[in-house]
CSV table of C-alpha atoms and ligand atoms in Angstrom, one decimal:
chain,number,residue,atom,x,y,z
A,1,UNK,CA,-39.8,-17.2,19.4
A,2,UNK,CA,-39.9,-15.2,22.1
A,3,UNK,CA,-43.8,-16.6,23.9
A,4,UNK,CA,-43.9,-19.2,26.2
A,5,UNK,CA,-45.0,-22.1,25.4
A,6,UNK,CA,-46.4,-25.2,26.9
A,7,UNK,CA,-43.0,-27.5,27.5
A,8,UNK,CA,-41.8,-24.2,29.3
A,9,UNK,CA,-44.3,-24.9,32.4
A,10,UNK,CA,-45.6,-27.5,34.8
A,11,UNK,CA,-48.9,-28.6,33.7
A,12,UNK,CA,-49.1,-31.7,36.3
A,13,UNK,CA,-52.9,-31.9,38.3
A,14,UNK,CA,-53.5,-28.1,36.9
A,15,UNK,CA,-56.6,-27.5,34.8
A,16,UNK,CA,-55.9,-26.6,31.6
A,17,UNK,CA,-58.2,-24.4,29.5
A,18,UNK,CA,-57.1,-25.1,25.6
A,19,UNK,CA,-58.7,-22.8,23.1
A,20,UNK,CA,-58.3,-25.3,19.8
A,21,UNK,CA,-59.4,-24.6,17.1
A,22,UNK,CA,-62.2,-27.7,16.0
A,23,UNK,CA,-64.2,-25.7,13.2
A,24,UNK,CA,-64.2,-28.3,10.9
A,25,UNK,CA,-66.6,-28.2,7.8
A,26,UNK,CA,-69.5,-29.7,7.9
A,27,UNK,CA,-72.1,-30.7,4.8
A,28,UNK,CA,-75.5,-30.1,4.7
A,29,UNK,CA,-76.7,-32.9,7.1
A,30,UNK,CA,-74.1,-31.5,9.6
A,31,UNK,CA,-71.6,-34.8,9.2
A,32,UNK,CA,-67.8,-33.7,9.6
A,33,UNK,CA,-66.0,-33.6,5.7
A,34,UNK,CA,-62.4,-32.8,6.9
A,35,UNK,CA,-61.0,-34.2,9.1
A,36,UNK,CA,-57.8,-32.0,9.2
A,37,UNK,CA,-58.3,-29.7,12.2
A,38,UNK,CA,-59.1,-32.2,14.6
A,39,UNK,CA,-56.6,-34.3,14.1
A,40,UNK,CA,-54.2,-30.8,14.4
A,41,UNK,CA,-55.1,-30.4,17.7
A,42,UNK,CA,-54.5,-33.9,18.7
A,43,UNK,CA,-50.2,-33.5,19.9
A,44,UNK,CA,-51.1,-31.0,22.2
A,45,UNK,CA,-54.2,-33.2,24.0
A,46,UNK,CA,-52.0,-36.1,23.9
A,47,UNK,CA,-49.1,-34.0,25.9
A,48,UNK,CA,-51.9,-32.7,28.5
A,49,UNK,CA,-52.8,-36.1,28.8
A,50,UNK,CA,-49.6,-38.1,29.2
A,51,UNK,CA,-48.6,-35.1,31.6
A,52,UNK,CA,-51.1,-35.4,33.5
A,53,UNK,CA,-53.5,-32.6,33.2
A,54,UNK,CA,-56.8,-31.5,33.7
A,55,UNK,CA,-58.1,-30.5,30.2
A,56,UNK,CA,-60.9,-28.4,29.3
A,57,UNK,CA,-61.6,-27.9,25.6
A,58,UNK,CA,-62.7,-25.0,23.8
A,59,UNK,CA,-63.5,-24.2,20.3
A,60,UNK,CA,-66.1,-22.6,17.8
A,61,UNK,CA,-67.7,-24.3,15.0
A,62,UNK,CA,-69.3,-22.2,12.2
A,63,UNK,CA,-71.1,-18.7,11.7
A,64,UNK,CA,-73.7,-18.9,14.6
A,65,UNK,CA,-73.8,-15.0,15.2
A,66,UNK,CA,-73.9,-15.1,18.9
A,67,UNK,CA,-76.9,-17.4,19.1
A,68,UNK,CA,-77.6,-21.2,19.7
A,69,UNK,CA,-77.7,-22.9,16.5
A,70,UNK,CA,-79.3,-26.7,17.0
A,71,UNK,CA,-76.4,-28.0,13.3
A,72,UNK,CA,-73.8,-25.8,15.3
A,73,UNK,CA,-73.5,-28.1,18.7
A,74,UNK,CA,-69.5,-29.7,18.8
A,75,UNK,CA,-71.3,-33.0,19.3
A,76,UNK,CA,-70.2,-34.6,16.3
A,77,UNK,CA,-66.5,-32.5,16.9
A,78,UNK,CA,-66.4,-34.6,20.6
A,79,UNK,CA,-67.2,-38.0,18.9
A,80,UNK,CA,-64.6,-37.5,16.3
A,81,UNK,CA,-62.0,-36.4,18.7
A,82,UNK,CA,-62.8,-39.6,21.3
A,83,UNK,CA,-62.6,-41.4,18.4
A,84,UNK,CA,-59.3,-40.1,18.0
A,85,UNK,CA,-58.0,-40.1,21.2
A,86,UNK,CA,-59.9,-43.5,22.2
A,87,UNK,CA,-60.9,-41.5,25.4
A,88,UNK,CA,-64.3,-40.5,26.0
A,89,UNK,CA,-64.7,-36.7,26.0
A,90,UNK,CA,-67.3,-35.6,28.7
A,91,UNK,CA,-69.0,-32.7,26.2
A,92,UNK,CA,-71.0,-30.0,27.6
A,93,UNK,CA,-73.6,-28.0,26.8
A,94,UNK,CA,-72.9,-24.6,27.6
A,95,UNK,CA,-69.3,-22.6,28.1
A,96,UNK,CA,-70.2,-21.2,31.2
A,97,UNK,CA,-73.0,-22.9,33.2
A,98,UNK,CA,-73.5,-24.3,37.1
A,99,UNK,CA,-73.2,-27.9,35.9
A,100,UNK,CA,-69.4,-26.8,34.0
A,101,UNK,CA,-68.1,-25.6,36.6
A,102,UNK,CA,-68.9,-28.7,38.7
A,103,UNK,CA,-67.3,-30.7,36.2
A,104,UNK,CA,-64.3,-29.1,35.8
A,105,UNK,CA,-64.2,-28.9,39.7
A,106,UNK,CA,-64.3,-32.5,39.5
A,107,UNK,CA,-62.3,-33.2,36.8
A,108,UNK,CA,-59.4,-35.8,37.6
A,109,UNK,CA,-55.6,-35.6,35.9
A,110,UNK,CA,-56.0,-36.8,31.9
A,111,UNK,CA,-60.0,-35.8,32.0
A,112,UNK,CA,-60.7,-34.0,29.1
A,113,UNK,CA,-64.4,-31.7,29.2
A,114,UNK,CA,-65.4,-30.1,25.9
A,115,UNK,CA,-67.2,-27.0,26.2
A,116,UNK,CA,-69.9,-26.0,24.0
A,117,UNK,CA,-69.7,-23.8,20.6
A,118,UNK,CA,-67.8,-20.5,21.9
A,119,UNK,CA,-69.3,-18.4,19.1
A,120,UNK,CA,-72.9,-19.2,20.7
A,121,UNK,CA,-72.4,-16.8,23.4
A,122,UNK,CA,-72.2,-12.7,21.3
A,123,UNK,CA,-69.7,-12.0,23.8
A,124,UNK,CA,-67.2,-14.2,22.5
A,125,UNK,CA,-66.8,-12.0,19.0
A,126,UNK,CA,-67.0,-9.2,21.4
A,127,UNK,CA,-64.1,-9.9,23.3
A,128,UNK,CA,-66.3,-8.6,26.5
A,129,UNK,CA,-64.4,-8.4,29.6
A,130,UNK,CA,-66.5,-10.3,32.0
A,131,UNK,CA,-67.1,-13.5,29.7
A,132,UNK,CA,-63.0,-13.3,29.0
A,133,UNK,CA,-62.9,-13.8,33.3
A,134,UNK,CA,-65.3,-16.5,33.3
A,135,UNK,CA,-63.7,-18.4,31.1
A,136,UNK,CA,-60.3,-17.7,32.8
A,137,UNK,CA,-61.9,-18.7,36.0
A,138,UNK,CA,-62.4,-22.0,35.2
A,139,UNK,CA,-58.9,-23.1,34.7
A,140,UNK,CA,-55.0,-22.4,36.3
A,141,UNK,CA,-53.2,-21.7,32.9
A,142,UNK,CA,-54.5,-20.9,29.2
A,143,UNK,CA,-53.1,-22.6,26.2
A,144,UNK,CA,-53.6,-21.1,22.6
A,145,UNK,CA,-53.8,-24.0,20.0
A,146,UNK,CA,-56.1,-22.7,17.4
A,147,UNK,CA,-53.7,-20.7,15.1
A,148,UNK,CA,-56.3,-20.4,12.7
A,149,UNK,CA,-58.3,-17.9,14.7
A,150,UNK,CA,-55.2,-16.1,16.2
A,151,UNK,CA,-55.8,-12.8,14.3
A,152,UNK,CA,-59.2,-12.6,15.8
A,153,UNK,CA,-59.4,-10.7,19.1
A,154,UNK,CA,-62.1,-12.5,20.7
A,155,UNK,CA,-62.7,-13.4,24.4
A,156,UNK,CA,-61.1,-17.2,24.3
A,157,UNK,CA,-58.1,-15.9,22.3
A,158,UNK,CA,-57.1,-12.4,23.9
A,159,UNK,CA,-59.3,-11.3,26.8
A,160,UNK,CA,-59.0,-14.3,28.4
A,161,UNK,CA,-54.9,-13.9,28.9
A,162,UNK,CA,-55.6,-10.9,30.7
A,163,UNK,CA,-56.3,-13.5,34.1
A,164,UNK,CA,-54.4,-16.6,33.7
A,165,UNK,CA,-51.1,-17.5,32.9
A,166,UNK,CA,-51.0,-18.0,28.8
A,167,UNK,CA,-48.6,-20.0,26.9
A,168,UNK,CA,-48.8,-21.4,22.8
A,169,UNK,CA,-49.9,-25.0,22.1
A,170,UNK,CA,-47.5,-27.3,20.1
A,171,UNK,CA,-50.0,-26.3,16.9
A,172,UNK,CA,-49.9,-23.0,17.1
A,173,UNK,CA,-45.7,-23.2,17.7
A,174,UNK,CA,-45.1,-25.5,14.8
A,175,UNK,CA,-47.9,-23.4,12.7
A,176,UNK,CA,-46.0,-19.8,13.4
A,177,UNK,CA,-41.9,-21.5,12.8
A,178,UNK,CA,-43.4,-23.3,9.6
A,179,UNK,CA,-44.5,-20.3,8.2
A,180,UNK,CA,-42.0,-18.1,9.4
A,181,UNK,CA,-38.9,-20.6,7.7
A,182,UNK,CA,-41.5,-20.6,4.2
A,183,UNK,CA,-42.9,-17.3,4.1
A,184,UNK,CA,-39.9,-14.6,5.8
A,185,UNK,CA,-38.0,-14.9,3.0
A,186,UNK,CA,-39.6,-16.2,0.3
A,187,UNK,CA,-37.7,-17.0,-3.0
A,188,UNK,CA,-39.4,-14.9,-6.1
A,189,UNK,CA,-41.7,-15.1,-8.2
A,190,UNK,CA,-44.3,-15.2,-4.9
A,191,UNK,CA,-47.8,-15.8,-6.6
A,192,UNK,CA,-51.3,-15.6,-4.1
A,193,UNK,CA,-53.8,-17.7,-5.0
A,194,UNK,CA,-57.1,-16.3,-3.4
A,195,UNK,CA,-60.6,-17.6,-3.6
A,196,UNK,CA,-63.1,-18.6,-1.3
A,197,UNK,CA,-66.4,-17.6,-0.3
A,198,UNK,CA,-65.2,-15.3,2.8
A,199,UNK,CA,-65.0,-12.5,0.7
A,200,UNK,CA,-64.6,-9.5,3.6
A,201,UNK,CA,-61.9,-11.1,4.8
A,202,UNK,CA,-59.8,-11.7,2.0
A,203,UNK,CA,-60.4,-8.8,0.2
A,204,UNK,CA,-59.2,-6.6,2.9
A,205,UNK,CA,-55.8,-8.4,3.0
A,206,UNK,CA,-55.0,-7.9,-0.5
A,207,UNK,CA,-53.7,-4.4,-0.7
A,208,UNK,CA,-51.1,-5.3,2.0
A,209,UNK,CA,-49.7,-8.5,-0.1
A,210,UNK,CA,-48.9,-5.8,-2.8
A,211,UNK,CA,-45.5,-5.5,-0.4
A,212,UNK,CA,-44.8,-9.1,-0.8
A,213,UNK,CA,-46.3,-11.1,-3.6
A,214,UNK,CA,-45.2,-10.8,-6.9
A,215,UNK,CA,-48.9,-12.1,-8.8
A,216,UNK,CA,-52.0,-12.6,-6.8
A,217,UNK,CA,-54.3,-15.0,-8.9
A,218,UNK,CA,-58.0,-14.3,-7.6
A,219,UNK,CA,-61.0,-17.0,-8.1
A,220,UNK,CA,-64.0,-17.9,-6.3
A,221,UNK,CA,-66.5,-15.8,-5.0
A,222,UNK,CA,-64.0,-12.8,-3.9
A,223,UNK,CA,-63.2,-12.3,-7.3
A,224,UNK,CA,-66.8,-11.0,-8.6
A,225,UNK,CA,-66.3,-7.6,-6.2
A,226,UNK,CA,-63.2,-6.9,-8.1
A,227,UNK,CA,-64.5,-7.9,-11.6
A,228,UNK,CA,-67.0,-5.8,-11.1
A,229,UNK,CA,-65.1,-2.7,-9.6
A,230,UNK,CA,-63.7,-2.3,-13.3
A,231,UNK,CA,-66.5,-2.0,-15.1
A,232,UNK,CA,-67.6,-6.1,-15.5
A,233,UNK,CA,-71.6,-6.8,-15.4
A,234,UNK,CA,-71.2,-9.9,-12.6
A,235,UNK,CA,-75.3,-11.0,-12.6
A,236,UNK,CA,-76.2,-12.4,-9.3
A,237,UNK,CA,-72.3,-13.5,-8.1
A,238,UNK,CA,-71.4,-13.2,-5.1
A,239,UNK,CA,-70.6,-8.8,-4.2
A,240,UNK,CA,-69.2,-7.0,-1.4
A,241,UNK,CA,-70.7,-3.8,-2.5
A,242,UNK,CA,-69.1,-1.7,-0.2
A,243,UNK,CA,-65.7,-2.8,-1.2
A,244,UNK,CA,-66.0,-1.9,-5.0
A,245,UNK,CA,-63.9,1.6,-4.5
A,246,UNK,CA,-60.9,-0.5,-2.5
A,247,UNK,CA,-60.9,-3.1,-5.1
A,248,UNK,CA,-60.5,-0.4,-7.9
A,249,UNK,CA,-57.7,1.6,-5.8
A,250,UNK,CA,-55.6,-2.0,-4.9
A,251,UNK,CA,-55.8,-2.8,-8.7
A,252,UNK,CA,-54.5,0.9,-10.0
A,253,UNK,CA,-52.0,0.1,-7.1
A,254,UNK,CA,-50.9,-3.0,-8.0
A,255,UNK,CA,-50.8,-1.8,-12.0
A,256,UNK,CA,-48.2,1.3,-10.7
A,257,UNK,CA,-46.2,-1.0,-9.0
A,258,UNK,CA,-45.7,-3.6,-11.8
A,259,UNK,CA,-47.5,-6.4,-10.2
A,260,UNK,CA,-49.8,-8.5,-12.0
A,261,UNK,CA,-53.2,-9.1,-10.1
A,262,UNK,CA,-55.0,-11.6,-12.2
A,263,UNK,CA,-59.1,-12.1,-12.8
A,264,UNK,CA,-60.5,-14.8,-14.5
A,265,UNK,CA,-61.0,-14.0,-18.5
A,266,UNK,CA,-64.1,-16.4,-18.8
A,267,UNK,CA,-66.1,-18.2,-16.2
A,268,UNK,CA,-68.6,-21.3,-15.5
A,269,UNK,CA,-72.1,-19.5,-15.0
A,270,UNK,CA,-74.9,-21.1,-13.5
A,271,UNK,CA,-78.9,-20.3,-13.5
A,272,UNK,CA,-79.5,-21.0,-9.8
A,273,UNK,CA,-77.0,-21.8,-6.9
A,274,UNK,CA,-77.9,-25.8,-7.4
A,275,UNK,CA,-75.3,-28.5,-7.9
A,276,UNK,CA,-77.8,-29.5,-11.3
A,277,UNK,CA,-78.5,-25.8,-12.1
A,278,UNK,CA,-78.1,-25.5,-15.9
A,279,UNK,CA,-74.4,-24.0,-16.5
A,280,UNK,CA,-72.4,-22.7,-19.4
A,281,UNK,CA,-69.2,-20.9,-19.7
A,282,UNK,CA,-68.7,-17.6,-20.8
A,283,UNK,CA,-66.3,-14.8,-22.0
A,284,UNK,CA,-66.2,-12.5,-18.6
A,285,UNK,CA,-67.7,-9.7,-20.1
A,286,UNK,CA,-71.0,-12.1,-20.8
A,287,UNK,CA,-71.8,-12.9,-17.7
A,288,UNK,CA,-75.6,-12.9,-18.3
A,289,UNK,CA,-78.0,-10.8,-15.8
A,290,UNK,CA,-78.9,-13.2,-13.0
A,291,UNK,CA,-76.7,-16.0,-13.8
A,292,UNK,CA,-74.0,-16.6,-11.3
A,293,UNK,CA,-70.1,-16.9,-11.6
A,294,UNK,CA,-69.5,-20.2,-9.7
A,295,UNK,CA,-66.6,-21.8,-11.0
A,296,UNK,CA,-63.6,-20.0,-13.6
A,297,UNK,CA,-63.5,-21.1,-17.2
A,298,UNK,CA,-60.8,-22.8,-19.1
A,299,UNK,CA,-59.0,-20.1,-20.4
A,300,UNK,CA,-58.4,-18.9,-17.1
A,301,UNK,CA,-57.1,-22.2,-16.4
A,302,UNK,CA,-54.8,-22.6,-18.4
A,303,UNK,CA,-53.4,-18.6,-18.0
A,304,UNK,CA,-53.5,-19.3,-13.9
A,305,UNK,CA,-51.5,-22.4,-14.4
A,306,UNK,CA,-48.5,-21.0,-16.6
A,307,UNK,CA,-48.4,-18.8,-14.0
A,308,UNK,CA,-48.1,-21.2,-11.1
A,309,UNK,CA,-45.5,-23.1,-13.0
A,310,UNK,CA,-43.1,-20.0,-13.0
A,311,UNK,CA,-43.6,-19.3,-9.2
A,312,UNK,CA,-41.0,-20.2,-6.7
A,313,UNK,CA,-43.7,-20.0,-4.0
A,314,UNK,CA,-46.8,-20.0,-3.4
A,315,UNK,CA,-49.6,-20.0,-0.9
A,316,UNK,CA,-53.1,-20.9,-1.7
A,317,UNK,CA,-55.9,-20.0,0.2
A,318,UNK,CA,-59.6,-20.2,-1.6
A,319,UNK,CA,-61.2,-22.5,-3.8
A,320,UNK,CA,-61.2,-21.3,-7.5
A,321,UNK,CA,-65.4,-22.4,-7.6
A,322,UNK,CA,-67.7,-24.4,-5.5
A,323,UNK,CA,-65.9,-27.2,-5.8
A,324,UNK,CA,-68.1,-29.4,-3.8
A,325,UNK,CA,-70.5,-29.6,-6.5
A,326,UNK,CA,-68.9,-31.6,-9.5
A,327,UNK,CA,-70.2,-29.5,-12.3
A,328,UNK,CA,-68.2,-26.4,-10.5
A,329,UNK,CA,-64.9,-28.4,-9.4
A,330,UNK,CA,-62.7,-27.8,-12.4
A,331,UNK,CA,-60.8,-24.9,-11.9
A,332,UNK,CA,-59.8,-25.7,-7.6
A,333,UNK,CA,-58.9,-29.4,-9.1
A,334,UNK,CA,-56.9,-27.8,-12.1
A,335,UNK,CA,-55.1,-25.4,-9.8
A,336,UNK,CA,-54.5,-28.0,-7.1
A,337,UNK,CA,-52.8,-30.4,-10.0
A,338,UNK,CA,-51.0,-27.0,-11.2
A,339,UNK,CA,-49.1,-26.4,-7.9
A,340,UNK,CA,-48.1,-29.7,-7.0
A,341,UNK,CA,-47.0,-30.0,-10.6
A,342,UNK,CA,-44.7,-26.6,-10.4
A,343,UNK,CA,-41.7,-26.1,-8.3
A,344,UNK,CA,-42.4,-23.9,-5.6
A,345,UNK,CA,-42.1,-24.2,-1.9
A,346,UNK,CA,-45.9,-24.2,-1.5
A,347,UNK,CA,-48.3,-23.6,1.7
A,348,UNK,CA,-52.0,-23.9,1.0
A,349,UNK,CA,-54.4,-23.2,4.4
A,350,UNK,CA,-57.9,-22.8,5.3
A,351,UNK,CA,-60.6,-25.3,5.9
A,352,UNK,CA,-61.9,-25.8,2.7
A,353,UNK,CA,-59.0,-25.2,0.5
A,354,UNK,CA,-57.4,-28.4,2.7
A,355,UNK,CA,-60.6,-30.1,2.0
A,356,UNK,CA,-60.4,-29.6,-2.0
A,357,UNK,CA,-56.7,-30.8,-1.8
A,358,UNK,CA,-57.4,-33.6,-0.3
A,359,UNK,CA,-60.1,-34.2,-1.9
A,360,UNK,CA,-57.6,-34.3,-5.1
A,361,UNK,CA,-55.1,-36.5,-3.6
A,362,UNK,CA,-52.4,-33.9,-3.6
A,363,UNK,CA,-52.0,-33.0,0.4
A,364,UNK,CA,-48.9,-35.1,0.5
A,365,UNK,CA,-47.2,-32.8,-2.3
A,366,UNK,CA,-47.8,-29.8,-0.7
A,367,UNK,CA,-44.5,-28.7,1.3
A,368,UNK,CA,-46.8,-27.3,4.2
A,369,UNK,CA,-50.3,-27.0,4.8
A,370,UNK,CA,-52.0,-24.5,7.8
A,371,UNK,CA,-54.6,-24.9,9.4
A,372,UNK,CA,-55.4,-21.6,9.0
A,373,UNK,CA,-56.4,-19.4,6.4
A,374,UNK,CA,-57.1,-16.0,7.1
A,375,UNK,CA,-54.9,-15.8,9.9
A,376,UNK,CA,-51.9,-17.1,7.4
A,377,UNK,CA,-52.7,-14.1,5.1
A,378,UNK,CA,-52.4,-11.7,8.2
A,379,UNK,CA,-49.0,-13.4,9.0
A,380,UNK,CA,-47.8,-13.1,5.3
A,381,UNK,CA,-48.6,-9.8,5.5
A,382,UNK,CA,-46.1,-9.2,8.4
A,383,UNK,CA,-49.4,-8.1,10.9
A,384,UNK,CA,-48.6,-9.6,14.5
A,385,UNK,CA,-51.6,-11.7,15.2
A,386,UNK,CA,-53.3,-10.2,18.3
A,387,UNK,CA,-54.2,-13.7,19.9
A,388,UNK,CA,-50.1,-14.6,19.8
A,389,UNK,CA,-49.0,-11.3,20.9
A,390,UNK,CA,-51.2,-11.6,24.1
A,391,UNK,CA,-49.8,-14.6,25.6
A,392,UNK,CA,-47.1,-14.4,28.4
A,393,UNK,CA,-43.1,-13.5,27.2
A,394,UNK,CA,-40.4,-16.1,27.8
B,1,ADP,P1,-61.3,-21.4,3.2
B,1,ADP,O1,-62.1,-22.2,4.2
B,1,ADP,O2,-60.3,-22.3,2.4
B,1,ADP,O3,-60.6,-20.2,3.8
B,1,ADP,P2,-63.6,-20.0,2.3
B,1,ADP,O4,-64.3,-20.5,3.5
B,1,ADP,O5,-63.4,-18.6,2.1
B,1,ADP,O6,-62.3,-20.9,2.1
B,1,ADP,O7,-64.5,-20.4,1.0
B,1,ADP,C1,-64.8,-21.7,0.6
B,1,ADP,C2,-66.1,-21.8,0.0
B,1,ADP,O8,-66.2,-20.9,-1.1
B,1,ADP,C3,-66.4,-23.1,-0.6
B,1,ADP,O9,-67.4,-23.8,0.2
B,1,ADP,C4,-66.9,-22.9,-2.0
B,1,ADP,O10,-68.0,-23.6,-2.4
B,1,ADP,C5,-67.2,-21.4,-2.0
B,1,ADP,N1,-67.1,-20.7,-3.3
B,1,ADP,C6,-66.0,-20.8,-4.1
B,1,ADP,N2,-66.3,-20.1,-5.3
B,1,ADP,C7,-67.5,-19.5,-5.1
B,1,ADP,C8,-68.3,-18.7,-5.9
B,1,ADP,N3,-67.9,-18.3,-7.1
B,1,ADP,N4,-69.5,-18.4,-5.5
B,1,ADP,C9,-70.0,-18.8,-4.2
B,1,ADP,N5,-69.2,-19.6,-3.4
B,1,ADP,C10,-68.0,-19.9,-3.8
B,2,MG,MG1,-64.1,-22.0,4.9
């Protein structure tokens, strides 16, 4: 790897600003369900600490949009970490206020500060300039530890490099060698699994996995928009209306080229979006009008699974349904017993996949998990992640 990286410098008595990545999910009452992330971030704290640095933490949490959201504050994130760390984390409440940069000015070696959500402030998304130099002002050197946001080009992960020496955290080293010795060269048949909620994201990554994978698998939410691009009635499921036309064009694509790109043949359908709405499950193409898709059927289960069980490898980010809910769990458990089951080299990422497989007890058979889940599809895809590329050359 050709970036620097933290063991390469002298981080004794200099402040440190680490951009981790702490967005852990959260349930309704705001408590922390996965754990994962934070403890991620913990051998690069624990090297700032015995080394003697000054540490200043930063991270977002959720979809705030650029405004202060009350369930949104890393309060629970800094308790968690102490916890942790058994060291008390002095948590702030702003990024950029009077009273943070006293603190950091006062901040002694081992210290660690927390900052407030990033994503609170709009000019984080924004990557603005000026927020980019505050932020750089209030440390000597820049670490980049959150892999998981690494192909986002926001102001903590890429503007900020522009002032301050910037070098990778251990994370975000072991995250981009993992994936380079699984994913480079993968061994054939390579089958995607994709699901999840985020469906913007993932659909607009699929048309460049036609140059890798073999079989995409889709579930979850994301797979509604495709569904529906070929003609399917998909009641109130989740849509990405704008993205019908590109769904068509990457399935005629995928069809020329040989690959198999597979949608569920039946599906759990629910009345409301409730964990007790009344469900049943139905043949795709009767998918009643304002029912929802929220889980795939058993059919599709057992097709997605023979599938799996030829692969060689696999990477897994999504949940097949919304899993949380018991009624709607089947398919992500079914899937998650499937892979461990099959033979492939697997890599499942993204915070609530991790959360499902661990939730099933099958983390520890999973040859390598990432903390992050768009930003592994962007790698797969052979796209340099802008947040990587912007830190300092060896
Ligand atoms: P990850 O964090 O692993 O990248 P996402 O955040 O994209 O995954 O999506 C996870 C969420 O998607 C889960 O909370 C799950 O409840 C939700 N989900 C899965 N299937 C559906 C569906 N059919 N409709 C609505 N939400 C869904
Ligand atoms: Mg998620």
């Amino acid at each position: 790897m050709n970036k620097k990286s933290i063991k390469d410098i002298d981080v004794k008595n200099k402040k440190i600003f680490v951009r981790v990545d702490l967005n852990v999910p959260l349930d309704d009452e705001g408590n922390i369900t996965d754990e994962t992330r934070i403890i991620a971030s913990l051998p690069t704290i624990d090297y700032l600490i015995k080394n003697n640095a000054k540490i200043i933490l930063a991270s977002h949490l959720g979809r705030p949009k650029g405004k202060f959201v009350e369930k949104l504050k890393m309060d629970p994130v800094a308790i968690a970490l102490g916890k942790h760390l058994d060291k008390e984390i002095k948590k702030m409440d702003y990024v950029i206020s009077d009273k943070v940069k006293n603190e950091v000015k006062d901040l002694r070696s081992g210290d660690i500060l927390l900052l407030e959500n990033l994503r609170f402030d709009p000019r984080e998304k924004s990557n603005d300039d000026n927020f980019s130099r505050e932020l750089a002002k209030l440390a000597d050197i820049y670490v980049n530890d959150a892999f998981g946001t690494s192909h986002r080009k926001h102001a903590s992960m890429v503007g900020i490099c522009k002032y301050i020496p910037s070098v990778m955290g251990l994370l975000l080293e072991k995250e981009l060698r993992s994936l380079s010795s699984l994913l480079k060269k993968p061994k054939h048949p390579f089958v995607t699994i994709l699901g999840g909620s985020k469906i913007s994201d993932k659909i607009g990554v699929v048309r460049n996995l036609l140059n890798v994978v073999d079989t995409v698998i889709a579930g979850g939410g994301m797979c509604y928009t495709f569904l529906k691009s070929i003609g399917f009635e998909i009641g109130n499921s989740l849509l990405e209306e704008d993205m019908l036309e590109y769904c068509k064009q990457v399935l005629d694509e995928f069809k020329d080229k040989g690959k198999k790109f597979m949608l569920p043949e039946d599906v759990v359908v629910a009345k409301e979006f409730k964990h007790d709405s009344i469900l049943k499950t139905v043949n795709i193409e009767e998918i009643p009008e304002d029912w929802l898709g929220l889980d795939i059927g058993p059919r599709t289960i057992d097709k997605y699974k023979e599938e799996i069980m030829r692969a060689k490898t696999i990477l897994w980010n999504g949940p097949m349904g919304v899993f949380e809910w018991e009624s709607f769990e089947k398919g992500t458990k079914e899937i998650a017993y499937a892979i461990i089951e099959s033979k492939a080299k697997t890599v499942v990422g993204g915070g609530d996949t991790i959360a499902a497989v661990k939730k099933y007890s099958v983390a520890d058979k999973i040859s390598y998990i990432t903390t992050g889940g768009g930003a592994s599809l962007k790698f797969l895809e052979g796209v340099k992640l802008p947040a990587v590329e912007a830190l300092n050359n060896k």
